[in-house]
Amino acid sequence: GAVVSQHPSRVICKSGTSVKIECRSLDFQATTMFWYRQFPKQSLMLMATSNEGSKATYEQGVEKDKFLINHASLTLSTLTVTSAHPEDSSFYICSARGTGAYEQYFGPGTRLTVT
Amino acid sequence: EDQVTQSPEALRLQEGESSSLNCSYTVSGLRGLFWYRQDPGKGPEFLFTLYSAGEEKEKERLKATLTKKESFLHITAPKPEDSATYLCAVQALIKAAGNKLTFGGGTRVLVKP
C-alpha cells in the first residue's frame, strides 16, 4: 500500500518552455501533497505544501509564479515549471500524506533537464 | 527553528560489519521522527516512524531507536543491498509547522562484499 507515482520520470525541454509534472497517490487519498527539489548529493528541499482544493503554501524563496502547483483532487497534484531555465534543472520529488496519517510517501521523482 | 543533523556523512562497511547511524535533532515539540532510505535516482522509501523516547522499531536488518535528542539507525550484519542513503526527518507538533518534514543531510552507506 501507500504507492505514489510521478510522470514523467525524465523530461528534457528547451529554455523558455513550460513543463508539467504529475503526482498521483495510487491506493490512498492524499489530503496533503508536498513538492521537493533535490540537487546532487544533497538532501531534499521542500518547495511547497498543497492541500486538496486549496492554494499551495510555498516555502520562503520559492517563486510561486514560476512553480505552479495544483491539487485538484485527493489523488492528483501537478507542478508546472513555467518559462524554465537551465538553473531549474533538478530532481523533483513529490510526496503524499493520507488523511489522519503522519507519514509521507514519496514518488520516484522526475529528472528535469533544461537546455 | 527545527534542525536535524546526521552523522557520519558517509559510511563504508564490509558485508556483515554492523554499525549505527546517528540523527540529532532539535524541534519545538516532536510529533514524529521518520527514517527513509533513498537509492540513487529514486524517491525516498519510508522505513520507520518513531513518536516517543524509548520507542524502537525493527525491519529485517534495520533497527531504529529514539531518545529525546537523537535517533539511531542500527544496521546489523549488512549486505551489499543495504547500500543507500539513509535520511532522517522530524515533524513538529506546532500547528504553524503544518505537516512539514525537516530533513537531515543524510548518511551515504556503502556495503562492500
XYZ file of N, CA and C in Angstrom:
684
model
N 0.815 -1.203 0.000
C 0.000 0.000 0.000
C 0.852 1.258 0.000
N 0.197 2.444 -0.038
C 0.840 3.748 0.002
C 1.805 3.944 -1.159
N 1.296 3.805 -2.366
C 2.120 3.960 -3.566
C 1.832 5.317 -4.194
N 2.914 6.013 -4.522
C 2.834 7.314 -5.175
C 3.586 7.242 -6.498
N 2.944 7.702 -7.558
C 3.603 7.685 -8.864
C 3.855 9.113 -9.337
N 4.827 9.245 -10.222
C 5.113 10.529 -10.846
C 5.289 10.321 -12.326
N 4.866 11.328 -13.079
C 5.030 11.255 -14.528
C 5.301 12.641 -15.084
N 6.287 12.813 -15.953
C 7.191 11.774 -16.453
C 8.334 11.504 -15.480
N 9.099 10.468 -15.751
C 10.259 10.187 -14.901
C 11.453 11.040 -15.320
N 11.493 11.338 -16.625
C 12.551 12.212 -17.128
C 11.944 13.138 -18.159
N 12.419 14.374 -18.210
C 11.966 15.300 -19.245
C 13.102 16.255 -19.574
N 13.254 16.451 -20.871
C 14.227 17.421 -21.374
C 13.441 18.482 -22.130
N 13.665 19.733 -21.804
C 12.934 20.794 -22.504
C 13.876 21.938 -22.827
N 13.416 22.794 -23.712
C 14.229 23.939 -24.101
C 13.933 25.126 -23.183
N 14.921 25.947 -23.036
C 14.794 27.142 -22.194
C 13.615 27.989 -22.674
N 12.790 28.435 -21.729
C 11.646 29.271 -22.061
C 10.336 28.520 -22.162
N 10.393 27.217 -22.236
C 9.154 26.427 -22.308
C 8.692 26.039 -20.913
N 7.449 25.533 -20.833
C 6.890 25.115 -19.544
C 6.772 23.604 -19.497
N 6.901 23.065 -18.322
C 6.860 21.616 -18.130
C 5.909 21.293 -16.984
N 5.061 20.285 -17.187
C 4.138 19.865 -16.138
C 4.519 18.488 -15.632
N 4.557 18.338 -14.319
C 4.862 17.058 -13.680
C 3.650 16.636 -12.865
N 3.234 15.385 -13.033
C 2.075 14.869 -12.306
C 2.504 13.975 -11.150
N 1.762 14.047 -10.075
C 1.997 13.206 -8.906
C 0.656 12.599 -8.499
N 0.617 11.275 -8.446
C -0.631 10.590 -8.107
C -0.445 9.639 -6.935
N -1.412 9.638 -6.030
C -1.457 8.607 -4.992
C -2.358 7.506 -5.541
N -1.810 6.288 -5.635
C -2.497 5.224 -6.370
C -3.475 4.429 -5.513
N -3.194 4.288 -4.232
C -4.037 3.413 -3.426
C -4.487 4.064 -2.125
N -4.420 5.386 -2.056
C -4.949 6.079 -0.895
C -5.282 7.510 -1.304
N -6.104 8.150 -0.487
C -6.472 9.528 -0.757
C -5.505 10.451 -0.022
N -4.892 11.350 -0.776
C -3.848 12.224 -0.240
C -4.440 13.574 0.124
N -4.620 13.780 1.420
C -5.138 15.064 1.887
C -4.133 16.176 1.585
N -2.872 15.844 1.750
C -1.811 16.822 1.553
C -0.744 16.230 0.654
N -0.266 17.052 -0.260
C 0.860 16.637 -1.106
C 1.954 17.679 -0.979
N 3.172 17.223 -1.132
C 4.343 18.078 -0.969
C 5.217 17.961 -2.217
N 5.876 19.059 -2.558
C 6.821 19.046 -3.659
C 8.197 19.428 -3.150
N 9.189 18.609 -3.518
C 10.566 18.811 -3.100
C 11.455 18.930 -4.327
N 12.598 19.522 -4.072
C 13.636 19.614 -5.085
C 14.906 19.051 -4.451
N 15.688 18.320 -5.246
C 16.913 17.738 -4.703
C 18.053 17.930 -5.688
N 19.127 18.535 -5.223
C 20.336 18.692 -6.027
C 21.271 17.531 -5.734
N 22.202 17.243 -6.668
C 23.089 16.085 -6.494
C 23.789 16.066 -5.149
N 23.739 14.927 -4.495
C 24.404 14.685 -3.217
C 23.935 15.641 -2.118
N 22.734 16.164 -2.268
C 22.155 16.999 -1.224
C 20.843 16.401 -0.750
N 20.370 16.899 0.376
C 19.115 16.392 0.903
C 17.938 17.073 0.210
N 16.738 16.699 0.610
C 15.530 17.234 -0.013
C 15.231 18.646 0.491
N 14.815 19.504 -0.438
C 14.435 20.855 -0.084
C 12.944 21.020 -0.386
N 12.155 21.288 0.645
C 10.724 21.456 0.445
C 10.449 22.733 -0.335
N 9.643 22.601 -1.389
C 9.266 23.767 -2.180
C 7.899 24.291 -1.757
N 6.940 23.387 -1.607
C 5.580 23.831 -1.309
C 4.754 22.681 -0.764
N 3.705 23.073 -0.062
C 2.732 22.128 0.504
C 1.377 22.449 -0.099
N 0.650 21.425 -0.543
C -0.681 21.706 -1.074
C -1.716 20.790 -0.450
N -2.822 21.375 -0.085
C -3.967 20.626 0.413
C -5.037 20.620 -0.675
N -5.723 19.523 -0.804
C -6.715 19.362 -1.849
C -7.741 20.490 -1.809
N -7.900 21.141 -2.949
C -8.890 22.195 -3.075
C -8.433 23.546 -2.561
N -7.213 23.646 -2.052
C -6.713 24.917 -1.529
C -5.482 25.369 -2.297
N -5.162 26.635 -2.116
C -3.939 27.146 -2.736
C -2.730 26.568 -2.021
N -1.666 26.385 -2.769
C -0.444 25.828 -2.185
C 0.244 26.859 -1.297
N 0.948 26.362 -0.303
C 1.770 27.208 0.560
C 3.215 27.000 0.170
N 3.874 28.077 -0.250
C 5.237 27.985 -0.745
C 6.243 28.313 0.350
N 7.373 27.638 0.292
C 8.458 27.933 1.223
C 9.136 29.238 0.819
N 9.773 29.839 1.809
C 10.461 31.101 1.553
C 11.497 30.927 0.457
N 11.507 31.855 -0.482
C 12.476 31.815 -1.570
C 12.011 31.068 -2.809
N 10.882 30.403 -2.738
C 10.354 29.670 -3.897
C 9.352 30.564 -4.621
N 9.593 30.788 -5.916
C 8.731 31.686 -6.690
C 7.430 30.989 -7.061
N 6.333 31.452 -6.507
C 5.059 30.783 -6.760
C 4.574 30.980 -8.185
N 4.989 32.071 -8.842
C 4.576 32.281 -10.232
C 5.390 31.429 -11.196
N 6.500 30.933 -10.734
C 7.345 30.087 -11.582
C 6.990 28.611 -11.394
N 6.693 28.245 -10.179
C 6.365 26.853 -9.861
C 4.890 26.798 -9.462
N 4.055 26.507 -10.459
C 2.617 26.492 -10.229
C 2.170 25.120 -9.753
N 1.467 25.095 -8.634
C 1.026 23.826 -8.067
C -0.486 23.794 -8.018
N -1.042 22.677 -8.493
C -2.479 22.457 -8.467
C -2.766 21.126 -7.805
N -3.696 21.124 -6.862
C -4.052 19.881 -6.155
C -5.568 19.751 -6.261
N -6.019 19.379 -7.446
C -7.433 19.443 -7.774
C -8.252 18.286 -7.227
N -7.579 17.181 -6.911
C -8.321 16.036 -6.387
C -7.515 15.379 -5.284
N -8.116 14.412 -4.608
C -7.446 13.738 -3.500
C -6.393 12.740 -3.961
N -6.235 12.591 -5.269
C -5.226 11.652 -5.755
C -4.265 12.267 -6.757
N -4.400 13.541 -7.054
C -3.570 14.136 -8.093
C -3.127 15.552 -7.731
N -1.828 15.776 -7.853
C -1.275 17.123 -7.757
C -0.337 17.313 -8.938
N -0.277 18.542 -9.453
C 0.632 18.822 -10.555
C 1.534 19.999 -10.202
N 2.761 19.913 -10.714
C 3.733 21.003 -10.596
C 4.074 21.429 -12.009
N 3.853 22.711 -12.308
C 4.224 23.240 -13.616
C 5.375 24.217 -13.438
N 6.475 23.923 -14.097
C 7.620 24.828 -14.101
C 7.443 25.731 -15.320
N 7.179 26.996 -15.087
C 6.900 27.908 -16.198
C 8.183 28.611 -16.650
N 8.267 28.833 -17.953
C 9.431 29.505 -18.544
C 10.723 28.960 -17.928
N 10.916 27.689 -18.132
C 12.050 27.007 -17.495
C 13.390 27.516 -18.026
N 14.370 27.546 -17.143
C 15.727 27.944 -17.499
C 16.694 26.872 -17.015
N 17.907 26.849 -17.518
C 18.853 25.798 -17.128
C 19.030 25.646 -15.618
N 18.916 26.742 -14.885
C 19.075 26.652 -13.426
C 17.915 25.926 -12.739
N 16.830 25.695 -13.490
C 15.711 24.926 -12.942
C 15.937 23.422 -13.086
N 16.989 23.050 -13.800
C 17.313 21.629 -13.947
C 17.572 21.034 -12.569
N 16.880 19.938 -12.276
C 16.988 19.347 -10.949
C 16.170 18.063 -10.905
N 16.177 17.435 -9.743
C 15.364 16.244 -9.477
C 14.194 16.699 -8.618
N 12.975 16.551 -9.146
C 11.786 16.989 -8.430
C 11.045 15.757 -7.906
N 10.722 15.792 -6.625
C 10.070 14.646 -5.985
C 8.815 15.121 -5.268
N 7.729 14.364 -5.428
C 6.520 14.681 -4.688
C 6.328 13.655 -3.575
N 5.557 14.039 -2.581
C 5.159 13.083 -1.553
C 3.704 13.329 -1.208
N 3.090 12.343 -0.587
C 1.678 12.445 -0.248
C 1.443 11.909 1.149
N 0.502 12.542 1.814
C 0.125 12.133 3.179
C -1.374 11.857 3.190
N -1.740 10.718 3.736
C -3.151 10.362 3.801
C -3.860 11.025 4.971
N -5.159 10.984 4.942
C -5.975 11.584 5.996
C -5.663 10.940 7.339
N -5.330 11.769 8.329
C -5.065 11.265 9.669
C -3.709 10.620 9.855
N -2.911 10.573 8.794
C -1.590 9.937 8.890
C -0.509 10.986 9.041
N 0.634 10.574 9.564
C 1.759 11.485 9.689
C 2.826 11.208 8.639
N 2.919 9.945 8.197
C 3.972 9.594 7.255
C 3.722 10.202 5.890
N 4.803 10.577 5.228
C 4.743 10.982 3.832
C 5.324 9.862 2.998
N 4.640 9.547 1.903
C 5.123 8.545 0.963
C 5.528 9.259 -0.307
N 6.714 8.905 -0.782
C 7.324 9.638 -1.883
C 7.134 8.958 -3.225
N 7.050 9.799 -4.256
C 7.076 9.292 -5.613
C 8.504 8.986 -6.030
N 8.672 8.426 -7.243
C 10.000 8.039 -7.712
C 10.843 9.198 -8.224
N 10.236 10.374 -8.358
C 10.997 11.534 -8.792
C 10.945 11.775 -10.295
N 11.182 13.024 -10.674
C 11.244 13.434 -12.080
C 12.536 14.211 -12.300
N 13.328 13.739 -13.243
C 14.582 14.429 -13.579
C 14.290 15.429 -14.683
N 14.414 16.709 -14.388
C 14.181 17.769 -15.367
C 15.517 18.333 -15.832
N 15.697 18.345 -17.145
C 16.880 18.963 -17.741
C 16.414 20.045 -18.697
N 16.879 21.259 -18.475
C 16.523 22.378 -19.335
C 17.755 22.768 -20.155
N 17.590 22.728 -21.474
C 18.758 23.001 -22.344
C 18.706 24.416 -22.922
N 13.946 27.325 15.315
C 13.883 26.620 14.034
C 14.298 25.157 14.214
N 13.535 24.273 13.610
C 13.826 22.851 13.723
C 15.104 22.512 12.963
N 15.918 21.664 13.570
C 17.180 21.278 12.920
C 17.416 19.787 13.074
N 17.963 19.192 12.018
C 18.296 17.769 12.025
C 19.707 17.605 11.464
N 20.557 16.933 12.221
C 21.942 16.712 11.800
C 22.226 15.221 11.812
N 22.698 14.707 10.681
C 23.005 13.288 10.589
C 24.508 13.078 10.516
N 24.956 12.017 11.162
C 26.376 11.672 11.109
C 26.542 10.154 11.124
N 27.611 9.636 10.498
C 28.529 10.395 9.643
C 27.873 10.726 8.303
N 28.551 11.527 7.499
C 28.026 11.842 6.162
C 28.100 10.623 5.265
N 29.162 9.841 5.443
C 29.337 8.646 4.627
C 29.920 7.531 5.477
N 29.568 6.300 5.126
C 29.983 5.141 5.911
C 30.266 3.988 4.960
N 31.485 3.466 5.041
C 31.848 2.311 4.237
C 31.978 1.110 5.164
N 31.240 0.070 4.860
C 31.218 -1.125 5.699
C 31.548 -2.356 4.880
N 32.153 -3.313 5.535
C 32.293 -4.628 4.926
C 31.000 -5.393 5.187
N 30.648 -6.252 4.280
C 29.472 -7.081 4.475
C 29.572 -7.791 5.818
N 28.503 -7.708 6.606
C 28.499 -8.348 7.913
C 28.983 -7.471 9.055
N 29.531 -6.298 8.729
C 30.068 -5.393 9.754
C 28.962 -4.460 10.246
N 28.437 -4.706 11.405
C 27.324 -3.908 11.937
C 27.777 -2.492 12.300
N 26.864 -1.555 12.227
C 27.195 -0.169 12.556
C 25.918 0.604 12.876
N 26.098 1.852 13.306
C 24.953 2.706 13.645
C 25.091 4.071 13.004
N 23.959 4.618 12.590
C 23.875 5.966 12.038
C 23.180 6.829 13.089
N 23.641 8.080 13.174
C 23.090 8.984 14.184
C 22.274 10.098 13.548
N 21.191 10.469 14.212
C 20.364 11.596 13.789
C 20.073 12.435 15.041
N 20.693 13.598 15.127
C 20.448 14.501 16.251
C 19.448 15.558 15.817
N 18.535 15.903 16.715
C 17.500 16.848 16.299
C 17.166 17.841 17.408
N 16.731 19.019 16.980
C 16.109 19.983 17.883
C 14.806 20.393 17.224
N 13.742 20.302 17.991
C 12.419 20.596 17.440
C 11.545 21.118 18.567
N 10.647 22.008 18.207
C 9.734 22.581 19.200
C 8.570 21.636 19.433
N 8.827 20.542 20.106
C 7.800 19.528 20.329
C 7.783 18.544 19.179
N 8.099 17.294 19.469
C 8.222 16.293 18.395
C 6.900 15.572 18.182
N 6.412 15.649 16.945
C 5.256 14.825 16.598
C 5.736 13.453 16.158
N 6.795 13.426 15.363
C 7.305 12.146 14.897
C 8.670 12.307 14.264
N 9.467 11.235 14.333
C 10.759 11.194 13.658
C 10.691 10.063 12.645
N 11.147 10.337 11.448
C 10.971 9.407 10.343
C 12.324 9.025 9.759
N 12.463 7.757 9.395
C 13.629 7.288 8.665
C 13.196 6.842 7.273
N 13.998 7.252 6.292
C 13.776 6.867 4.906
C 15.078 6.326 4.337
N 14.926 5.509 3.315
C 16.059 5.025 2.534
C 15.908 5.570 1.131
N 17.013 6.085 0.560
C 16.941 6.593 -0.809
C 18.053 5.981 -1.646
N 17.658 5.344 -2.741
C 18.618 4.821 -3.706
C 18.874 5.900 -4.757
N 20.048 5.860 -5.402
C 20.386 6.901 -6.392
C 19.338 7.021 -7.481
N 18.910 8.247 -7.752
C 17.956 8.495 -8.829
C 16.532 8.084 -8.514
N 16.241 7.818 -7.249
C 14.878 7.412 -6.866
C 14.376 8.259 -5.707
N 13.065 8.187 -5.474
C 12.493 8.881 -4.333
C 12.739 8.115 -3.044
N 12.670 8.792 -1.906
C 12.872 8.111 -0.623
C 11.807 7.051 -0.362
N 12.247 5.970 0.272
C 11.353 4.876 0.645
C 11.172 4.913 2.156
N 9.919 4.930 2.605
C 9.628 5.001 4.032
C 10.103 3.753 4.759
N 10.765 3.962 5.896
C 11.208 2.841 6.734
C 10.459 2.797 8.068
N 10.607 3.859 8.867
C 10.059 3.839 10.222
C 9.521 5.206 10.626
N 8.570 5.182 11.558
C 8.171 6.372 12.311
C 8.347 6.067 13.787
N 8.974 7.008 14.510
C 9.117 6.899 15.962
C 8.456 8.116 16.583
N 7.709 7.917 17.644
C 6.939 9.011 18.214
C 7.423 9.488 19.570
N 7.987 8.563 20.384
C 8.356 8.977 21.738
C 9.649 8.306 22.176
N 10.348 8.970 23.095
C 11.626 8.475 23.600
C 11.462 7.073 24.164
N 12.405 6.215 23.818
C 12.360 4.834 24.277
C 11.758 3.884 23.252
N 11.131 4.449 22.248
C 10.498 3.610 21.238
C 11.549 2.993 20.311
N 11.314 1.757 19.893
C 12.194 1.057 18.961
C 11.348 0.381 17.898
N 11.903 0.341 16.672
C 11.214 -0.379 15.601
C 12.251 -1.128 14.780
N 11.849 -2.291 14.275
C 12.773 -3.142 13.523
C 12.158 -3.566 12.207
N 13.062 -3.715 11.226
C 12.649 -4.242 9.934
C 13.863 -4.917 9.324
N 13.808 -6.208 9.229
C 14.920 -7.003 8.698
C 16.207 -6.666 9.450
N 17.207 -6.146 8.778
C 18.494 -5.876 9.433
C 18.563 -4.485 10.051
N 17.486 -3.728 9.996
C 17.466 -2.351 10.483
C 16.681 -2.248 11.782
N 17.227 -1.440 12.694
C 16.531 -1.166 13.943
C 16.700 0.306 14.268
N 15.588 0.993 14.498
C 15.617 2.416 14.814
C 15.221 2.624 16.265
N 15.962 3.525 16.940
C 15.677 3.847 18.335
C 15.584 5.363 18.471
N 14.934 5.800 19.557
C 14.704 7.232 19.733
C 14.926 7.639 21.185
N 15.669 8.758 21.360
C 15.769 9.400 22.666
C 15.201 10.808 22.512
N 15.314 11.604 23.570
C 14.749 12.956 23.496
C 15.567 13.886 22.608
N 16.794 13.487 22.278
C 17.640 14.378 21.479
C 18.144 13.752 20.186
N 18.059 12.425 20.080
C 18.619 11.790 18.892
C 17.953 10.445 18.594
N 18.211 10.013 17.387
C 17.742 8.696 16.969
C 18.921 7.963 16.341
N 18.905 6.644 16.495
C 19.937 5.822 15.880
C 19.281 4.818 14.940
N 19.949 4.595 13.835
C 19.542 3.518 12.931
C 20.666 2.497 12.936
N 20.384 1.340 13.514
C 21.385 0.295 13.620
C 21.224 -0.649 12.426
N 22.333 -0.934 11.771
C 22.315 -1.891 10.667
C 23.110 -3.117 11.126
N 22.421 -4.224 11.250
C 23.041 -5.444 11.758
C 23.408 -6.368 10.595
N 24.672 -6.782 10.581
C 25.178 -7.696 9.547
C 24.725 -7.245 8.159
N 25.122 -6.043 7.751
C 24.622 -5.511 6.483
C 25.066 -6.323 5.274
N 24.225 -6.225 4.225
C 24.519 -6.843 2.944
C 24.697 -5.738 1.906
N 25.323 -6.056 0.783
C 25.518 -5.022 -0.252
C 24.217 -4.318 -0.653
N 23.096 -5.027 -0.601
C 21.829 -4.395 -0.989
C 21.339 -3.362 0.035
N 22.003 -3.263 1.163
C 21.681 -2.220 2.133
C 22.365 -0.895 1.785
N 23.187 -0.910 0.760
C 23.846 0.324 0.322
C 22.800 1.312 -0.176
N 22.816 2.518 0.383
C 21.832 3.551 0.051
C 22.162 4.775 0.894
N 21.410 5.841 0.655
C 21.463 6.993 1.549
C 20.282 6.893 2.505
N 20.571 7.035 3.782
C 19.525 6.961 4.800
C 19.249 8.367 5.308
N 17.976 8.739 5.229
C 17.543 10.086 5.593
C 16.702 10.050 6.856
N 16.940 11.033 7.714
C 16.181 11.201 8.941
C 15.408 12.512 8.813
N 14.183 12.540 9.311
C 13.382 13.758 9.237
C 12.510 13.857 10.484
N 12.199 15.097 10.885
C 11.320 15.302 12.026
C 10.115 16.128 11.613
N 9.049 15.921 12.333
C 7.830 16.705 12.147
C 7.477 17.309 13.502
N 7.235 18.621 13.493
C 6.969 19.326 14.749
C 5.487 19.264 15.097
N 5.219 19.406 16.402
C 3.847 19.370 16.896
C 3.071 20.628 16.590
N 3.776 21.773 16.528
C 3.067 23.044 16.454
C 2.306 23.180 15.149
N 1.128 23.769 15.233
C 0.235 23.877 14.094
C 0.852 24.694 12.963
N 1.644 25.689 13.318
C 2.235 26.566 12.303
C 3.161 25.805 11.365
N 3.700 24.687 11.856
C 4.623 23.902 11.024
C 3.873 23.091 9.986
N 2.566 23.037 10.090
C 1.791 22.215 9.165
C 2.182 20.765 9.322
N 2.331 20.066 8.228
C 2.763 18.680 8.276
C 4.134 18.527 7.662
N 4.907 19.625 7.696
C 6.204 19.607 7.026
C 7.196 18.695 7.714
N 8.080 18.125 6.919
C 9.203 17.375 7.436
C 10.462 18.217 7.286
N 11.290 18.204 8.306
C 12.613 18.808 8.220
C 13.620 17.681 8.116
N 14.361 17.650 7.021
C 15.287 16.553 6.749
C 16.700 16.881 7.191
N 17.420 15.830 7.578
C 18.859 15.923 7.764
C 19.551 15.754 6.416
N 20.869 15.886 6.439
C 21.628 15.800 5.198
C 21.808 14.384 4.667
N 21.499 13.394 5.490
C 21.603 12.011 5.047
C 22.952 11.386 5.362
N 22.961 10.062 5.434
C 24.198 9.288 5.562
C 24.266 8.323 4.395
N 25.333 8.440 3.600
C 25.520 7.528 2.452
C 26.237 6.285 2.940
N 25.586 5.159 2.810
C 26.149 3.890 3.282
C 26.536 3.036 2.087
N 27.763 2.553 2.114
C 28.245 1.637 1.077
C 28.702 0.362 1.762
N 28.087 -0.751 1.396
C 28.444 -2.045 1.975
C 29.168 -2.854 0.907
N 30.414 -3.181 1.185
C 31.226 -3.922 0.216
C 31.165 -5.408 0.513
N 31.099 -6.210 -0.558
C 31.013 -7.664 -0.356
C 32.359 -8.239 0.112
